[in-house]
PDB file of C-alpha atoms in Angstrom:
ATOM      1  CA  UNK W   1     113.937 179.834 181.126  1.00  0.00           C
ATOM      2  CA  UNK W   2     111.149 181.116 183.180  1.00  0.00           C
ATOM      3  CA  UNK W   3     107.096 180.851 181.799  1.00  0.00           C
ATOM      4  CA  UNK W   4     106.217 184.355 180.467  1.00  0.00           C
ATOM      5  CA  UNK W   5     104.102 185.964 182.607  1.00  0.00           C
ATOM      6  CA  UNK W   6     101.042 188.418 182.492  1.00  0.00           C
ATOM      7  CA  UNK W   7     101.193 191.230 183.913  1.00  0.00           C
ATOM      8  CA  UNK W   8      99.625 194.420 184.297  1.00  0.00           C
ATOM      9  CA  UNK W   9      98.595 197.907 185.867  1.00  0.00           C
ATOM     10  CA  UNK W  10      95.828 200.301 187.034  1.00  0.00           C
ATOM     11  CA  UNK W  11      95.497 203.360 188.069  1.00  0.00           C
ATOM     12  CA  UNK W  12      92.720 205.468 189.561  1.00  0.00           C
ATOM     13  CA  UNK W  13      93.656 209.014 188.987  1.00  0.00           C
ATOM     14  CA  UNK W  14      93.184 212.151 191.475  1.00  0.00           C
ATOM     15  CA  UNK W  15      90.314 214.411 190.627  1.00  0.00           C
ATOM     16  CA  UNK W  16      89.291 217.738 191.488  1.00  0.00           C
ATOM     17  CA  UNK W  17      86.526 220.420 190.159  1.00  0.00           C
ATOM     18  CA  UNK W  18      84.826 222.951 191.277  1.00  0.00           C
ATOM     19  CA  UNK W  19      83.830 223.299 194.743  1.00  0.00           C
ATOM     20  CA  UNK W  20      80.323 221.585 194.257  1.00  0.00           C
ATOM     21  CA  UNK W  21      81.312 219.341 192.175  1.00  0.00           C
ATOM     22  CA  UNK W  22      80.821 215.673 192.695  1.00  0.00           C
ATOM     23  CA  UNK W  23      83.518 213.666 192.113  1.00  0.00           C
ATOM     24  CA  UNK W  24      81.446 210.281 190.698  1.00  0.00           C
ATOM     25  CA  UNK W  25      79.810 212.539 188.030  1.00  0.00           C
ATOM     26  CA  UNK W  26      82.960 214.111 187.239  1.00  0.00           C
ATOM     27  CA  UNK W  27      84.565 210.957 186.700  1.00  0.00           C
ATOM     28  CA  UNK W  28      81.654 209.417 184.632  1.00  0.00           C
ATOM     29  CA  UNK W  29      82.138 212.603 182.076  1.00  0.00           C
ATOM     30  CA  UNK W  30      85.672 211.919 181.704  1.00  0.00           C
ATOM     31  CA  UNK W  31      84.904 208.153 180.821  1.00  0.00           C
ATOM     32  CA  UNK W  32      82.199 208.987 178.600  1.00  0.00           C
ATOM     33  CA  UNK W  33      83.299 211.830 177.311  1.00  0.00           C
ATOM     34  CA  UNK W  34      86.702 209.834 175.914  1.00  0.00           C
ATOM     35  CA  UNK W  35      84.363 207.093 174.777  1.00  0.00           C
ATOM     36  CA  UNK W  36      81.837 209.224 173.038  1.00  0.00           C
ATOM     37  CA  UNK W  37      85.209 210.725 171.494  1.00  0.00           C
ATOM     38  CA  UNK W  38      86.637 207.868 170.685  1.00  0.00           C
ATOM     39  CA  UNK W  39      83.749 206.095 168.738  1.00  0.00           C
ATOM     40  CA  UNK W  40      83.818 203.510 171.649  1.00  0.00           C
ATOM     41  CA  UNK W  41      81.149 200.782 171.284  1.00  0.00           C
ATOM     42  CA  UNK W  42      82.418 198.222 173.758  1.00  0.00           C
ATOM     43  CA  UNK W  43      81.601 197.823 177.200  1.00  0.00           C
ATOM     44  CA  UNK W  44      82.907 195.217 179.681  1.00  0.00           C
ATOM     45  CA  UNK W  45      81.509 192.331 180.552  1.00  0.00           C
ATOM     46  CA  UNK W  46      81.058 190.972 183.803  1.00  0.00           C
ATOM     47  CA  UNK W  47      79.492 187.484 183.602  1.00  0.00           C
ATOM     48  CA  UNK W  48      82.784 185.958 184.882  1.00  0.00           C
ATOM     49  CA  UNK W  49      83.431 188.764 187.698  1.00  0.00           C
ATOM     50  CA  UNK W  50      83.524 187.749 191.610  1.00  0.00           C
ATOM     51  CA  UNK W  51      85.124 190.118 194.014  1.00  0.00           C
ATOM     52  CA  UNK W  52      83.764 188.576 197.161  1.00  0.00           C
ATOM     53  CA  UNK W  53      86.461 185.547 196.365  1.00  0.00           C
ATOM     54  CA  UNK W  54      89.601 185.285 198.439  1.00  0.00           C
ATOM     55  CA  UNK W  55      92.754 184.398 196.934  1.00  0.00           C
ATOM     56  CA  UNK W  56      93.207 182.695 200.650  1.00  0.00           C
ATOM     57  CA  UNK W  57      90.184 180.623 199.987  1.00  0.00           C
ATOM     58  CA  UNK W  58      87.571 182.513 201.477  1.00  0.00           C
ATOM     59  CA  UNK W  59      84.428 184.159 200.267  1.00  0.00           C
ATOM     60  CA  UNK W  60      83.160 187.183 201.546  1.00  0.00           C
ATOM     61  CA  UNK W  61      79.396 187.492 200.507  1.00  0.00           C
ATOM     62  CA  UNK W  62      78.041 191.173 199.709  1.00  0.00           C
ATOM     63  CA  UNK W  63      81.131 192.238 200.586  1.00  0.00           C
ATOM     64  CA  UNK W  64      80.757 194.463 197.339  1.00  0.00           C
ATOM     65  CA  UNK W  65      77.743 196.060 196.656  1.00  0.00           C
ATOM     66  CA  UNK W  66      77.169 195.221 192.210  1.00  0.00           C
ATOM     67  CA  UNK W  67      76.314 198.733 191.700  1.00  0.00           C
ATOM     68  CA  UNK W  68      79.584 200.151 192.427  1.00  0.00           C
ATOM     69  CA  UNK W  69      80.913 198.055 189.251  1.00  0.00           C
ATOM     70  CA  UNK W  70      78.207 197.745 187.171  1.00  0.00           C
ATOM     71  CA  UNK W  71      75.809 200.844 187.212  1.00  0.00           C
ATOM     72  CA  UNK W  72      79.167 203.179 186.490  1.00  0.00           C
ATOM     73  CA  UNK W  73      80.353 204.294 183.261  1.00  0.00           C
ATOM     74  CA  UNK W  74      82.181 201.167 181.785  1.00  0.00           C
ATOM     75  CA  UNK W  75      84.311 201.296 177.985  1.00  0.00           C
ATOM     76  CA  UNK W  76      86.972 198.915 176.704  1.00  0.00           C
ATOM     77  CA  UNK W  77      89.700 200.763 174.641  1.00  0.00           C
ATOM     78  CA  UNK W  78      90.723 200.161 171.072  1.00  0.00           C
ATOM     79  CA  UNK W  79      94.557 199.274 172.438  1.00  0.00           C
ATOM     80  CA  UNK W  80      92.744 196.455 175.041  1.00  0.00           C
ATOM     81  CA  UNK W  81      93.165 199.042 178.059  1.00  0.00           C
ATOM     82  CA  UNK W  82      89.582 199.472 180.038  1.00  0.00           C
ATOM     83  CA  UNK W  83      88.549 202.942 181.116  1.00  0.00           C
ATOM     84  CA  UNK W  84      85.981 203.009 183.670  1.00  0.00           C
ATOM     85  CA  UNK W  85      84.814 204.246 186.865  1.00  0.00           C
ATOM     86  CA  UNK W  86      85.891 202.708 190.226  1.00  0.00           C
ATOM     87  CA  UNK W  87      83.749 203.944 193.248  1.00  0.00           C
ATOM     88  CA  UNK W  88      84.819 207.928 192.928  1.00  0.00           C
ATOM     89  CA  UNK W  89      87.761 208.006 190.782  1.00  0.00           C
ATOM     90  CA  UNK W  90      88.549 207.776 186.720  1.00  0.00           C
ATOM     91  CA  UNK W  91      90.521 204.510 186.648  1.00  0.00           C
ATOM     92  CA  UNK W  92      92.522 203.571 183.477  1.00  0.00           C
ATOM     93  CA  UNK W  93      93.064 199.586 183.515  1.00  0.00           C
ATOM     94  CA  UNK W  94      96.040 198.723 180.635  1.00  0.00           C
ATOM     95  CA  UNK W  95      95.168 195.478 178.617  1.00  0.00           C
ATOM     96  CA  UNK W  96      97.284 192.024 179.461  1.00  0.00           C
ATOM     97  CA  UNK W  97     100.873 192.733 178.986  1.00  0.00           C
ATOM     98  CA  UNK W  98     104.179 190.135 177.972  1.00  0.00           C
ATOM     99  CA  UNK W  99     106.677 192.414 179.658  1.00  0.00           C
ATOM    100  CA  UNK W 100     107.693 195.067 181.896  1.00  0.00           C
ATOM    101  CA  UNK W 101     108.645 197.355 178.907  1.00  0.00           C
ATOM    102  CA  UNK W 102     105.215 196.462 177.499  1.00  0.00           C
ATOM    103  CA  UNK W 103     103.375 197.609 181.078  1.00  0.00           C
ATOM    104  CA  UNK W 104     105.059 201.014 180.980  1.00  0.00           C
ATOM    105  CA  UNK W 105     104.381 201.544 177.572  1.00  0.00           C
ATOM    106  CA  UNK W 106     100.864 200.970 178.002  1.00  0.00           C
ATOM    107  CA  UNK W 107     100.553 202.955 181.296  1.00  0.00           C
ATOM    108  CA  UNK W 108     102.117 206.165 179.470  1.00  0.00           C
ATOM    109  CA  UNK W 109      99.515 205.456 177.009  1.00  0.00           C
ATOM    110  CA  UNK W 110      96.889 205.849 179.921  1.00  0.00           C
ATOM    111  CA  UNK W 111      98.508 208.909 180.506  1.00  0.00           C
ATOM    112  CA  UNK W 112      97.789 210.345 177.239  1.00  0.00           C
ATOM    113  CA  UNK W 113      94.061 208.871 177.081  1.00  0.00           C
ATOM    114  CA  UNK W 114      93.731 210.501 180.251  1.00  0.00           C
ATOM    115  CA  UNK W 115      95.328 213.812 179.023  1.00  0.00           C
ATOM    116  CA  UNK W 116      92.669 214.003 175.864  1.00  0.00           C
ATOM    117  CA  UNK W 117      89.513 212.394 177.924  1.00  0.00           C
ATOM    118  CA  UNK W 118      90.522 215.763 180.439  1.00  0.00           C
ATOM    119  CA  UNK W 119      90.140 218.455 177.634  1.00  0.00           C
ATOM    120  CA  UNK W 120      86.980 216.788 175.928  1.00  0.00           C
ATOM    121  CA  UNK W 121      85.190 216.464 178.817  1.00  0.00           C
ATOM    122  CA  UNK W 122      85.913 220.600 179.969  1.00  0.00           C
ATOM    123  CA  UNK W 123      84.817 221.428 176.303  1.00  0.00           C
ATOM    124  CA  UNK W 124      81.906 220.838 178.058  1.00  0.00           C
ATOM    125  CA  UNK W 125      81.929 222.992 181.146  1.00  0.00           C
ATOM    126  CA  UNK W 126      82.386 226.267 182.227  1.00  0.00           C
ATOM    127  CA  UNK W 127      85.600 228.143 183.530  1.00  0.00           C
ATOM    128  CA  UNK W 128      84.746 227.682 187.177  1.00  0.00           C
ATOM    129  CA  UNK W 129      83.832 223.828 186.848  1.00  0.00           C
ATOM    130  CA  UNK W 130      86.691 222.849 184.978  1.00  0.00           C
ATOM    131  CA  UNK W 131      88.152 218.884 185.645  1.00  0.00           C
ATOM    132  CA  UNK W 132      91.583 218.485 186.750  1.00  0.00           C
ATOM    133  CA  UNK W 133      93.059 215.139 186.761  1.00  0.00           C
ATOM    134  CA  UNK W 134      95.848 213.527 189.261  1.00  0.00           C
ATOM    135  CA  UNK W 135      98.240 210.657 188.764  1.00  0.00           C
ATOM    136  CA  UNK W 136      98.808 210.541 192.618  1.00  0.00           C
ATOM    137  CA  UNK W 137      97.303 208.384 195.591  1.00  0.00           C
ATOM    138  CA  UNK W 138      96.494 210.301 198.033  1.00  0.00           C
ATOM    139  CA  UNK W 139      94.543 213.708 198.219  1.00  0.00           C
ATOM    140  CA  UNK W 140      96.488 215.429 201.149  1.00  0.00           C
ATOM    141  CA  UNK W 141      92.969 215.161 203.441  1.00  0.00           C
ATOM    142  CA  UNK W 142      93.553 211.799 204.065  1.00  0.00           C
ATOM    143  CA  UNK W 143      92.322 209.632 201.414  1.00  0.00           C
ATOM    144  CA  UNK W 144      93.950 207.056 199.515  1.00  0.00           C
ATOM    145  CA  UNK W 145      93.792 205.667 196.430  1.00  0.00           C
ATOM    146  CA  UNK W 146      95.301 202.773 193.837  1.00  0.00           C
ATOM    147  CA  UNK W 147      97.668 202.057 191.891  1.00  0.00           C
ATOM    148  CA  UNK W 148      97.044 198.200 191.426  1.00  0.00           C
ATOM    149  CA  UNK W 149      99.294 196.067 189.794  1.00  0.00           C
ATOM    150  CA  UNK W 150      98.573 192.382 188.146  1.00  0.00           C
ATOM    151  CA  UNK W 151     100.534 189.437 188.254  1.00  0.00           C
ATOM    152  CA  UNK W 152     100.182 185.777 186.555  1.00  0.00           C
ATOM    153  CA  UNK W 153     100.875 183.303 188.784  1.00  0.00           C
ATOM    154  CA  UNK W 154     101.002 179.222 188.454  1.00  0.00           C
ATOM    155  CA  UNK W 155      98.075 177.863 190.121  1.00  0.00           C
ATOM    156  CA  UNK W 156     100.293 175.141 192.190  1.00  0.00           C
ATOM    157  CA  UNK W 157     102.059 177.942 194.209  1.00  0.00           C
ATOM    158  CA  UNK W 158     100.715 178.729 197.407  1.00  0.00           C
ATOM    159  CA  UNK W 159      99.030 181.344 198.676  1.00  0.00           C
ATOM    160  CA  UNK W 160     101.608 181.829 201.614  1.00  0.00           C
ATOM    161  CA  UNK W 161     104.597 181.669 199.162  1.00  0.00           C
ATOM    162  CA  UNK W 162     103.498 184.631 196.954  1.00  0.00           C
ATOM    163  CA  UNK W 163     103.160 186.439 200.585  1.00  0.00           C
ATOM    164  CA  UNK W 164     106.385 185.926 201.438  1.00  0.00           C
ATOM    165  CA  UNK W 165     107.826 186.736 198.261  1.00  0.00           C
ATOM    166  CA  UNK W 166     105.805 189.553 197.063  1.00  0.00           C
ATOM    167  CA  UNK W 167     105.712 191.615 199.970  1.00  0.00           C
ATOM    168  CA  UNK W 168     109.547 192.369 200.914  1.00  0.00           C
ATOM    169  CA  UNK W 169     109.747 193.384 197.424  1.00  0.00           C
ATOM    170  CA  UNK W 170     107.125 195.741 197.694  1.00  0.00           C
ATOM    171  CA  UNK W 171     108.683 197.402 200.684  1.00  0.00           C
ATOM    172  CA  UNK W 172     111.673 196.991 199.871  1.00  0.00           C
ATOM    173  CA  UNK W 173     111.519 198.532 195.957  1.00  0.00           C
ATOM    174  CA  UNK W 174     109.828 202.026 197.745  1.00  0.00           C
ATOM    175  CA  UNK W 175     113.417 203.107 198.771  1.00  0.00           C
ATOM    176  CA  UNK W 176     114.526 202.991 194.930  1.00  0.00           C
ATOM    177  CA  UNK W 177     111.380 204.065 193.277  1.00  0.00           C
ATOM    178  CA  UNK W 178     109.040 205.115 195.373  1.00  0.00           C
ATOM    179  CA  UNK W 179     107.368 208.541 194.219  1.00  0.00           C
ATOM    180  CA  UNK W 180     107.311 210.106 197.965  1.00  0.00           C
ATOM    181  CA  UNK W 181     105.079 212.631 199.173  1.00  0.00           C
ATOM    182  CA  UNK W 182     105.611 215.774 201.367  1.00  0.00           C
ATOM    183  CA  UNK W 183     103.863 215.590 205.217  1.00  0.00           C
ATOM    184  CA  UNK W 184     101.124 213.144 206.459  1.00  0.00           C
ATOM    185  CA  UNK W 185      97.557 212.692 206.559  1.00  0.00           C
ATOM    186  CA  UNK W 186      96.945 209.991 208.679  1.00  0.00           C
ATOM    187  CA  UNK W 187      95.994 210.194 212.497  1.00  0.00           C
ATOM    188  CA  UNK W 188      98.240 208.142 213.665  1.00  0.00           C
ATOM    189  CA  UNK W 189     100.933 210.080 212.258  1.00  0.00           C
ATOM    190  CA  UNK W 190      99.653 213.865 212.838  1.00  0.00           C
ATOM    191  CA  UNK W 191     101.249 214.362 215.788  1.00  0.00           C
ATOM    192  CA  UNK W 192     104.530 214.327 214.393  1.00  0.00           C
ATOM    193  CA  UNK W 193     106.826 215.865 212.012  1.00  0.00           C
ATOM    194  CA  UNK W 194     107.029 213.949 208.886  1.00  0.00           C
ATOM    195  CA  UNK W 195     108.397 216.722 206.149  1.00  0.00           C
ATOM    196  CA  UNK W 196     108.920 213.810 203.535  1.00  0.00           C
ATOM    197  CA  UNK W 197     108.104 210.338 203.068  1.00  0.00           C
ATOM    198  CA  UNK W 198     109.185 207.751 200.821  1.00  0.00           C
ATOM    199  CA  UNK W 199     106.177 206.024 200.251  1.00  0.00           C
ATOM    200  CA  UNK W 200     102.671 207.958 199.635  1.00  0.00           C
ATOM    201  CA  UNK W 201     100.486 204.805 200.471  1.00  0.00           C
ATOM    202  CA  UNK W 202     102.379 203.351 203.480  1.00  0.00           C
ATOM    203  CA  UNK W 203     100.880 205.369 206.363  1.00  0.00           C
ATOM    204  CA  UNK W 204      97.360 203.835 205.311  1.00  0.00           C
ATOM    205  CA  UNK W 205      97.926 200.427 205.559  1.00  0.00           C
ATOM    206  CA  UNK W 206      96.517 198.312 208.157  1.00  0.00           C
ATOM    207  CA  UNK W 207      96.886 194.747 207.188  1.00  0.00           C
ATOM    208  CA  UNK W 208      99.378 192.998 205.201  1.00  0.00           C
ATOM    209  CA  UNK W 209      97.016 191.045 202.828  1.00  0.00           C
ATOM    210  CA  UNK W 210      93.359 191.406 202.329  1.00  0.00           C
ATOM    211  CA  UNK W 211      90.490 191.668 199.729  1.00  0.00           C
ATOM    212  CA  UNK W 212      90.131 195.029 199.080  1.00  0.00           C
ATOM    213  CA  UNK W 213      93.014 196.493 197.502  1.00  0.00           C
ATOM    214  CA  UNK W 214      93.104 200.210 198.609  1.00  0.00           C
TER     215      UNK W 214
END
């Protein structure tokens, strides 16, 4: 029998307002709006953080500027999850989980915090600034945007294994679940006629593996 693994996902969700409206502050009312809600006293700690490390081995220094992580609004949930904001975007990060059936559960449960974070925070604002969130990853203008997932891996396997595992599965698993998205936004692919694709993130990827993860 295999070691359990931990595993894991995120999501930065889609978000639109009015036509003014900037989508940073809108996503730091619907974090503190849900945390203010929900009695949340918690906030995340990030003594033991380092983005600029490479799984590859390399270290990329100031690659990420602090304040994008740190100066945002920030909460850790009462089920574990963390619900914060990542650059522009409401992101919903579901606690360590044992199983796949445990993931999903606790990604429909971002759903919901979502939902009720959403209607709190437009309590708040007038008819024509109304916040509407997304669970989508891309914004049909050409920008794209994560759903990450987490995986626990032994320390002994190489780098270049997990590569060559990982990534025909992720290719491969977009013909079976893939959510699929109608047209294309990328230059590259304007100039023809894509009426469907499978995959909503593939047209705006430009390197197999590399630190930043949208």
């Amino acid at each position: 029998m295999g070691v359990p693994k931990i595993l894991g996902i995120e999501t930065e969700y889609g978000i639109a307002g009015g036509p003014d409206a900037d989508p940073t502050l809108a996503s730091s009312l619907i974090v503190n709006a849900y945390a203010q809600h929900g009695q949340s006293r918690v906030t995340w700690d990030f003594v033991d953080e380092s983005p600029d490390n490479d799984a590859r081995g390399y270290f990329h220094d100031g690659a990420f500027a602090p304040v994008i992580e740190t100066h945002l609004a920030n909460t850790v949930l009462t089920n574990g999850a963390r619900l914060y904001v990542d650059h522009a975007h409401p992101e919903y990060s579901s606690p360590e989980c044992r199983s796949p059936r445990e993931a999903v559960l606790y990604d429909q449960a971002g759903e919901e915090i979502m939902r009720r974070a959403q209607l709190v925070a437009n309590q708040t604002l007038d008819d024509a600034h109304q916040i509407r969130l997304y669970k989508n990853n891309s914004d049909g203008k050409g920008n794209s945007y994560g759903t990450h997932e987490n995986y626990l891996v032994a320390r002994q396997v190489e780098f270049a294994d997990v590569v060559r595992a990982m990534v025909p599965h992720f290719v491969s698993r977009q013909v079976i679940v893939g959510a699929g998205k109608v047209g294309s936004e990328t230059d590259g692919a304007r100039g023809f006629d894509h009426d469907f694709q499978l995959s909503a993130r593939a047209e705006f990827f430009e390197e197999v593996v590399g630190l930043e993860t949208t």
